[in-house]
Short mmCIF file of C-alpha atoms in Angstrom, two decimals:
data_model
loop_
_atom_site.label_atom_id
_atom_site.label_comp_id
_atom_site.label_asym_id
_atom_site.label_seq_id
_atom_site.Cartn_x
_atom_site.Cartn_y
_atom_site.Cartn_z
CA UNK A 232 66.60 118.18 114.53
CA UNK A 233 68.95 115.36 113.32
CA UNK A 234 71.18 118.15 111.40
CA UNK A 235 71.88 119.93 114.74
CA UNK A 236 72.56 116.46 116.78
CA UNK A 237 76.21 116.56 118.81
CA UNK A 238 78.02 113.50 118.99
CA UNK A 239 81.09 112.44 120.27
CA UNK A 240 84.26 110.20 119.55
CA UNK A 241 86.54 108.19 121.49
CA UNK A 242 90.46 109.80 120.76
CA UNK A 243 90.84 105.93 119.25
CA UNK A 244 87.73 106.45 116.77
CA UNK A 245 88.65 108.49 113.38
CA UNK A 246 85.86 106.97 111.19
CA UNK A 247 83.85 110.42 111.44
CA UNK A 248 81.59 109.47 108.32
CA UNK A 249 79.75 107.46 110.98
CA UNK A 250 77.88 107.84 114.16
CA UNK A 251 80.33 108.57 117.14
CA UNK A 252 79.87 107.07 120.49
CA UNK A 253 77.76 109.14 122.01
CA UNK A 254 75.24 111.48 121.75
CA UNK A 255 75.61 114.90 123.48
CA UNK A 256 72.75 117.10 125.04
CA UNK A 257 75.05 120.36 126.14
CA UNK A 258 73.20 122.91 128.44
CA UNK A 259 75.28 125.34 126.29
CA UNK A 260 77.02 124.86 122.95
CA UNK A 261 78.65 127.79 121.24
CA UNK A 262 81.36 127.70 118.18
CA UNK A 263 83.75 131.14 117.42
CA UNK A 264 85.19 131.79 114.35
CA UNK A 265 87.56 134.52 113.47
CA UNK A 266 88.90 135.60 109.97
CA UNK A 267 92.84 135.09 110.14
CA UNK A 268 92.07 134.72 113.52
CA UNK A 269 91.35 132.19 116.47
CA UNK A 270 88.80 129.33 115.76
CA UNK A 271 87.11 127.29 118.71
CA UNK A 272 83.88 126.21 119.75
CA UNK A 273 82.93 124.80 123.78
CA UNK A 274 79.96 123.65 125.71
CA UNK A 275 78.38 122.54 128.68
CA UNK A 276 77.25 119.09 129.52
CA UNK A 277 75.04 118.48 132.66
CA UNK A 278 76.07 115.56 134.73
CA UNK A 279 73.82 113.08 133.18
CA UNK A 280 72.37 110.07 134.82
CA UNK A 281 72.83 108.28 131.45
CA UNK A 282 77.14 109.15 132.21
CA UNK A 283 77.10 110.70 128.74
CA UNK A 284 79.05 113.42 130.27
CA UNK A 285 81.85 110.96 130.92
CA UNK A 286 82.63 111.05 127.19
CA UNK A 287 83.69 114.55 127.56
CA UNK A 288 87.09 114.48 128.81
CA UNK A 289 90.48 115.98 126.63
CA UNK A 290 91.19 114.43 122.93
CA UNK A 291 87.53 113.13 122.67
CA UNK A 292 86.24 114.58 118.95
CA UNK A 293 82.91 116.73 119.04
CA UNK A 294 80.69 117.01 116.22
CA UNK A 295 78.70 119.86 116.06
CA UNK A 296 77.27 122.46 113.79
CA UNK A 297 78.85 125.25 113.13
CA UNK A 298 77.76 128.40 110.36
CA UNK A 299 80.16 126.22 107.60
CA UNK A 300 78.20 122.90 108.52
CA UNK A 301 78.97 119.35 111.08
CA UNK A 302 82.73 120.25 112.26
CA UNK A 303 84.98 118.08 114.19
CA UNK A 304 86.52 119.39 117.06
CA UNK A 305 88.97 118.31 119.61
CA UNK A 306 88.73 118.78 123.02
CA UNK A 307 91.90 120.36 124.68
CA UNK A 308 90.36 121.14 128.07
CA UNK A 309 87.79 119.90 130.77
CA UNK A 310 86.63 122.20 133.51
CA UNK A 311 84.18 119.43 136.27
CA UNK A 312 82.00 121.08 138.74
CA UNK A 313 79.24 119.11 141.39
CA UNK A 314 76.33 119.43 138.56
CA UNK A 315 78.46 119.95 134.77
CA UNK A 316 81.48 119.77 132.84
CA UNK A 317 82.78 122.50 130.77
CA UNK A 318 84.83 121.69 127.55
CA UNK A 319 87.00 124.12 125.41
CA UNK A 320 87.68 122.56 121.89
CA UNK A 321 89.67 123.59 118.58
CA UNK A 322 88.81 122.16 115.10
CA UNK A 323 90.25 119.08 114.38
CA UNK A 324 92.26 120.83 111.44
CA UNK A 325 94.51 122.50 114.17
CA UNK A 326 95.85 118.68 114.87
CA UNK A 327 98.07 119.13 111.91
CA UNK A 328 100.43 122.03 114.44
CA UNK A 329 101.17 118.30 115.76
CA UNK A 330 101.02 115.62 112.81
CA UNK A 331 101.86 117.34 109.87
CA UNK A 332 105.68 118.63 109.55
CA UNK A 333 107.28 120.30 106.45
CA UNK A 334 110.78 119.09 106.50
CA UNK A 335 111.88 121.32 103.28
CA UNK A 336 109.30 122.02 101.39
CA UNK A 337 109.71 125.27 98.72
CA UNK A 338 106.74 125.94 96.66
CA UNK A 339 108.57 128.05 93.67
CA UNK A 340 106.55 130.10 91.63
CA UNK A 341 103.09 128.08 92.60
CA UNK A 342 99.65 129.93 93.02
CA UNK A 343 97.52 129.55 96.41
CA UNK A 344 96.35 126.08 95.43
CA UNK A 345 99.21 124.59 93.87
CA UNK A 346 101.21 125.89 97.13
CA UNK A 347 98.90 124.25 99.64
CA UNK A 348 99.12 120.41 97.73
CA UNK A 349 102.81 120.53 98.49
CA UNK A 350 102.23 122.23 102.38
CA UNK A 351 99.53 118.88 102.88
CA UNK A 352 101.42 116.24 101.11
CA UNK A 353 102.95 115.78 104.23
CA UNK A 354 100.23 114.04 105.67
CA UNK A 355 97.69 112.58 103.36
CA UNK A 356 94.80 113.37 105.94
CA UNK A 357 94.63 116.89 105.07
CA UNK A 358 94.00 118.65 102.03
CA UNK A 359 93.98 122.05 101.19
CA UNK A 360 91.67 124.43 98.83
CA UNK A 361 92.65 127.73 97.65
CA UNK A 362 91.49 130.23 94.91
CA UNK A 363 94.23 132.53 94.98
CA UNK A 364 95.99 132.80 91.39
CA UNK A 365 98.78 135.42 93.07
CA UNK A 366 102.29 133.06 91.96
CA UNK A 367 105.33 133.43 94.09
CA UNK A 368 107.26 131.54 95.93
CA UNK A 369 107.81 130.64 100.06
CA UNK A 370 110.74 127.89 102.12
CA UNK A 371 109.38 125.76 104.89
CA UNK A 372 111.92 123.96 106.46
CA UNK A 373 110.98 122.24 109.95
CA UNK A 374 107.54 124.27 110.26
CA UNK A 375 104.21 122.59 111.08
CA UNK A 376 101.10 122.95 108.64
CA UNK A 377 99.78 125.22 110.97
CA UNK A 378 102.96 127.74 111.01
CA UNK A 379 103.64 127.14 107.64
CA UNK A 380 100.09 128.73 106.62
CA UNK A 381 99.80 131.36 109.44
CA UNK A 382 102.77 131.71 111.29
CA UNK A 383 104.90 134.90 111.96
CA UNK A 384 107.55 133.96 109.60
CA UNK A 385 107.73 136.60 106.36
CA UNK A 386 107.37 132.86 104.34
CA UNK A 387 103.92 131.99 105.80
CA UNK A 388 101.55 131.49 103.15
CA UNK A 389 99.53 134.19 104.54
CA UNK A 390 101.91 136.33 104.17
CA UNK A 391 103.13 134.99 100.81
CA UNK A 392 99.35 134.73 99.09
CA UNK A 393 97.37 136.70 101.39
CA UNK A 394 93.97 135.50 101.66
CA UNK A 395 91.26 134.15 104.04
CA UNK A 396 90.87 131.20 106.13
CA UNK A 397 88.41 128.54 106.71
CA UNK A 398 89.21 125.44 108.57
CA UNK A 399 86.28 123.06 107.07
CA UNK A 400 87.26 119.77 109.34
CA UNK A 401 90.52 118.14 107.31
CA UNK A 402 90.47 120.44 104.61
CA UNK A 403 91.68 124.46 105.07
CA UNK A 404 90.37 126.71 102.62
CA UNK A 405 91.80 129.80 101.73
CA UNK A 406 89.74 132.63 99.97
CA UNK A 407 91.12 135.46 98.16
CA UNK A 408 87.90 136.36 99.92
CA UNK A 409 85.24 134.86 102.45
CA UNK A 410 81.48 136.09 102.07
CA UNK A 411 80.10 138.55 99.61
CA UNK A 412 78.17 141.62 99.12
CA UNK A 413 75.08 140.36 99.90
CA UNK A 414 73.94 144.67 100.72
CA UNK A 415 72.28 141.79 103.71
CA UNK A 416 70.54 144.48 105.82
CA UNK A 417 71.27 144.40 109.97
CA UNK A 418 67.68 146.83 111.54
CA UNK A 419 67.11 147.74 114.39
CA UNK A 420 63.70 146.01 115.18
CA UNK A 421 64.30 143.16 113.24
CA UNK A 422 67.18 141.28 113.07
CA UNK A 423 68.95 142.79 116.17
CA UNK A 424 68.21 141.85 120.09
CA UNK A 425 66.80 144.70 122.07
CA UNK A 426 70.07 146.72 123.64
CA UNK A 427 72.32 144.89 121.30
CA UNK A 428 74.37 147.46 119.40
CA UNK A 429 77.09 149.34 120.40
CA UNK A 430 79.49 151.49 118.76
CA UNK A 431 83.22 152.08 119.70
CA UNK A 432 86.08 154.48 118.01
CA UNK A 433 89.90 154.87 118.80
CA UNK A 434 92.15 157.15 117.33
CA UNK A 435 95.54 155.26 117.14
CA UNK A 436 96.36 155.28 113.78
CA UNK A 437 100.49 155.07 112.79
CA UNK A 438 101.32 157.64 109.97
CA UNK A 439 105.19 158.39 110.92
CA UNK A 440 107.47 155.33 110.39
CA UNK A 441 111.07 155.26 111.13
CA UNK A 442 112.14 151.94 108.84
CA UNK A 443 115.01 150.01 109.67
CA UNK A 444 116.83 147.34 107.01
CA UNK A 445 118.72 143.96 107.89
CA UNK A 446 121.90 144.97 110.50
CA UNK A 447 119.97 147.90 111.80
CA UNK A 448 120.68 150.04 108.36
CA UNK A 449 118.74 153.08 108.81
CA UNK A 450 116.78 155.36 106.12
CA UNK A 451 118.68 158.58 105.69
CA UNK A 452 115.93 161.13 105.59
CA UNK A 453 114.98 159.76 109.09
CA UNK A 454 111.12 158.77 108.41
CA UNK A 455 108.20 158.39 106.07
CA UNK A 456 105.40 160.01 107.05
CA UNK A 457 101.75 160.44 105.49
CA UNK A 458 99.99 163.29 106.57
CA UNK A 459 96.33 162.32 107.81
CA UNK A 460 93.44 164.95 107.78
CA UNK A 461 92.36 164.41 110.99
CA UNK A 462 95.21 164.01 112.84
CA UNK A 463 96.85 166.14 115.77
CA UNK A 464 99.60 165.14 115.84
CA UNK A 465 102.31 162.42 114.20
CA UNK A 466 102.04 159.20 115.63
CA UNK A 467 105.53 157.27 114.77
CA UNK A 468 106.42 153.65 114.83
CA UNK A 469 110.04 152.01 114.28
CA UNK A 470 109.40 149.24 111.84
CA UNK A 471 112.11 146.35 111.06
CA UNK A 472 112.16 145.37 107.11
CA UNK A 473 114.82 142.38 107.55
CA UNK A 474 114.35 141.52 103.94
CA UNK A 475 115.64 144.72 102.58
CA UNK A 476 119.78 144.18 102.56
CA UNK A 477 122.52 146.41 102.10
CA UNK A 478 125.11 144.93 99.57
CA UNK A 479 127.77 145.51 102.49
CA UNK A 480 125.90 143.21 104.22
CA UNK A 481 124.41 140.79 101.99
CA UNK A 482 125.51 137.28 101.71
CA UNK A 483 125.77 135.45 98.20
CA UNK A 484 123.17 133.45 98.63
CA UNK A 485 120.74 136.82 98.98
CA UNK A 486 121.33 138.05 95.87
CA UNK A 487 119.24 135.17 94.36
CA UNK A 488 116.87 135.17 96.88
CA UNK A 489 113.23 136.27 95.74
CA UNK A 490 112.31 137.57 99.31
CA UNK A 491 115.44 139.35 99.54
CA UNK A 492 115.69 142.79 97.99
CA UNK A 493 119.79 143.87 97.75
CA UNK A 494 120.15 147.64 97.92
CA UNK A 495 123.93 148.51 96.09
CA UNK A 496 124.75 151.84 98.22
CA UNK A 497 122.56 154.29 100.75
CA UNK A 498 120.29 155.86 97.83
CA UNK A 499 119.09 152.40 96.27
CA UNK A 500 118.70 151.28 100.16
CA UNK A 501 116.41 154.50 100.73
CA UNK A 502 114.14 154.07 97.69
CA UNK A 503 113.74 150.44 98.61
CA UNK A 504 112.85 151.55 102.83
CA UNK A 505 110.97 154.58 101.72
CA UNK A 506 108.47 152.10 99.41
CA UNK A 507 108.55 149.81 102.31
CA UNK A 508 107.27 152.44 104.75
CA UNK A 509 104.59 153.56 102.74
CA UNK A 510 102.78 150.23 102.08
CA UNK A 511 103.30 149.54 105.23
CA UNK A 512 101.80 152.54 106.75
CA UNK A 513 99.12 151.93 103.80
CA UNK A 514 98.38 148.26 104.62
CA UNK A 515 98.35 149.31 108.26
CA UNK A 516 95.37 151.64 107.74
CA UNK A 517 93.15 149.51 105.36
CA UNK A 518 93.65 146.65 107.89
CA UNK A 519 92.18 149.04 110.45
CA UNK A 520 89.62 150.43 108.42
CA UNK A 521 90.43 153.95 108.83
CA UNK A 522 92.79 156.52 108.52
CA UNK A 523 91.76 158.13 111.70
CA UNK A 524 91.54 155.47 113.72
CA UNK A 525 89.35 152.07 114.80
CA UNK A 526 85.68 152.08 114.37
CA UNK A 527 83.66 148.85 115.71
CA UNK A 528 80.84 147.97 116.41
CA UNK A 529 79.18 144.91 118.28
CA UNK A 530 75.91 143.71 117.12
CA UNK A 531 73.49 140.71 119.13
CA UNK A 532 72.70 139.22 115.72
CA UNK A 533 69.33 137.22 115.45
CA UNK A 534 69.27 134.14 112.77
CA UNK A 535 65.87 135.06 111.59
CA UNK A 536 65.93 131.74 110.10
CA UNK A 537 65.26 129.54 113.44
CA UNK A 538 63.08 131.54 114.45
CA UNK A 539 59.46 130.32 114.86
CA UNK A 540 57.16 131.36 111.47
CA UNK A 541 60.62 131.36 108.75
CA UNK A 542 61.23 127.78 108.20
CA UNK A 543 59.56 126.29 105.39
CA UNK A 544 58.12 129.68 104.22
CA UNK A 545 61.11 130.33 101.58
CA UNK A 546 63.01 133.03 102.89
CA UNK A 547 65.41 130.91 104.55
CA UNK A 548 67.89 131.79 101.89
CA UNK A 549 66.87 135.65 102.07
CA UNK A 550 68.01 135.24 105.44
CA UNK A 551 71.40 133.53 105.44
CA UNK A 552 74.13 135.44 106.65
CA UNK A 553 77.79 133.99 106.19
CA UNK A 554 81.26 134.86 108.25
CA UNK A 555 82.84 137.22 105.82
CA UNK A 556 79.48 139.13 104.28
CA UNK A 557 79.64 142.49 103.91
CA UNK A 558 75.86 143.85 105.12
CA UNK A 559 74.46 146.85 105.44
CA UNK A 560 73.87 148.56 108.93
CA UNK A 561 70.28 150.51 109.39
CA UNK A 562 70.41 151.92 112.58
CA UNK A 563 69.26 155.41 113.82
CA UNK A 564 72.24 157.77 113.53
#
């Protein structure tokens, strides 16, 4: 199908719109995408009489489908044996970690979209698309796109607006949500390959916290703790809140700081690490999922929708799953 065609572009070739310089026939294609996580795609290219496989070496652009439509990725590694070559690639969005530096850039009091047109204005090539009304404020000073939206820092915009990603070529969206409720259902028998569920729990979950405030102030009381139904035992964790100052310790400039939150003596300093604590230990468990621990489970998905006897018949949009849907798991219990 002309939809699922790969090409391939020379490093020198940015005019995308057209058709690249080659067209690729991979033994083995495969793209990954991760919420707030690692994106990357690879494949496999015979060595081809026509020497199409000569067009896969490191910077080249691929252009291949992927479940958000054509991307554009970059190749950042060749592996060559006697009969193939193996390429690992990242979208072409991840080139702005390279081309795209805030010098001192300080969105103040912007929501997710107006944020993201000052983060891009650095380089015209990308864009950015967010609808996240949350307003507050985050510094970038020499940061990269990339770091500036996901990096460690307490000012990445992740961390500032929450939300979730999607690289979509030049552009980076980010969702106060991907997917929907679609109640899409996942059966055993239909839409799942035979021996391709399994189920996997671990009980890890943090509920003691020991906080810890800028110059290694401690909390008073000694820890906040949640008590868990179905837990043995406390499970503690020492947690650093830098942005929580004593006044002792505080320079002027913190004081007017937003991100900065200026305790006057030991109580204020405890209400301020005790609330801390809490979401933490709060945020910690809805990120996992479960007070008790992890639950996961791997499924071998089947896309009904290439499958011989669904195209053309209308159900094609019945059967569209998207990264981010919430679905509904009907297996035997």
């Amino acid at each position: 199908m002309e939809d699922a065609m790969i090409q391939v572009y020379n490093k020198l070739n940015y005019d995308f719109d057209k058709n690249g310089d080659a067209v690729l026939f991979p033994t083995e294609a495969h793209t990954r995408s991760e919420i707030n996580g690692s994106w990357s795609a690879s494949l496999t290219h015979p060595i081809d009489p026509d020497g199409r496989w000569k067009f896969v070496v490191t910077d080249n652009v691929v252009k291949m489908p992927s479940h958000n439509g054509d991307q554009l990725y970059r190749i950042i590694k060749t592996t060559k044996t006697f009969d193939s070559v193996e390429a690992e690639m990242r979208p072409i969005f991840y080139d702005s970690g390279d081309d795209c530096f805030l010098y001192d850039v300080r969105p103040t009091n912007k929501t997710g979209q107006q944020a993201l047109d000052l983060m891009t204005a650095a380089n015209p090539k990308y864009s950015g698309w967010s609808d996240i009304e949350t307003v507050t404020t985050a510094y970038y000073e020499y940061k990269n796109l990339m770091e500036a939206i996901s990096g460690d820092g307490d000012n990445a915009f992740l961390a500032r607006w929450g939300g979730e990603i999607e690289y979509d070529n030049f552009t980076v969206r980010i969702h106060v949500r991907m997917g929907e409720d679609r109640n899409f259902p996942i059966i055993e028998g239909k839409n799942i390959a035979d021996g391709g569920f399994s189920y996997e729990f671990n009980y890890h979950s943090i509920n003691r916290v020991y906080p810890v405030a800028f110059n290694g102030r401690k909390y008073s009381l000694g820890y906040v703790e949640i008590a868990e139904p179905f837990a043995s035992h406390p499970r503690g964790a020492v947690v650093e809140f830098p942005n929580i100052v004593l006044a002792d310790d505080a320079g002027a400039a913190d004081f007017t700081d937003p991100t900065i939150q200026v305790a006057r003596n030991q109580s204020e300093l405890d209400t301020l690490l005790y609330h801390a604590a809490y979401l933490w230990i709060i945020d910690d468990t809805a990120a996992r999922g479960s007070v008790a621990g992890d639950e996961s489970y791997s499924i071998d998905y089947i896309d009904l929708r290439v499958m011989q006897g669904y195209s053309g018949t209308g159900l094609d949009d019945m059967e569209a799953l998207h990264l981010g849907d919430s679905v509904r798991l009907d297996i035997p219990s």
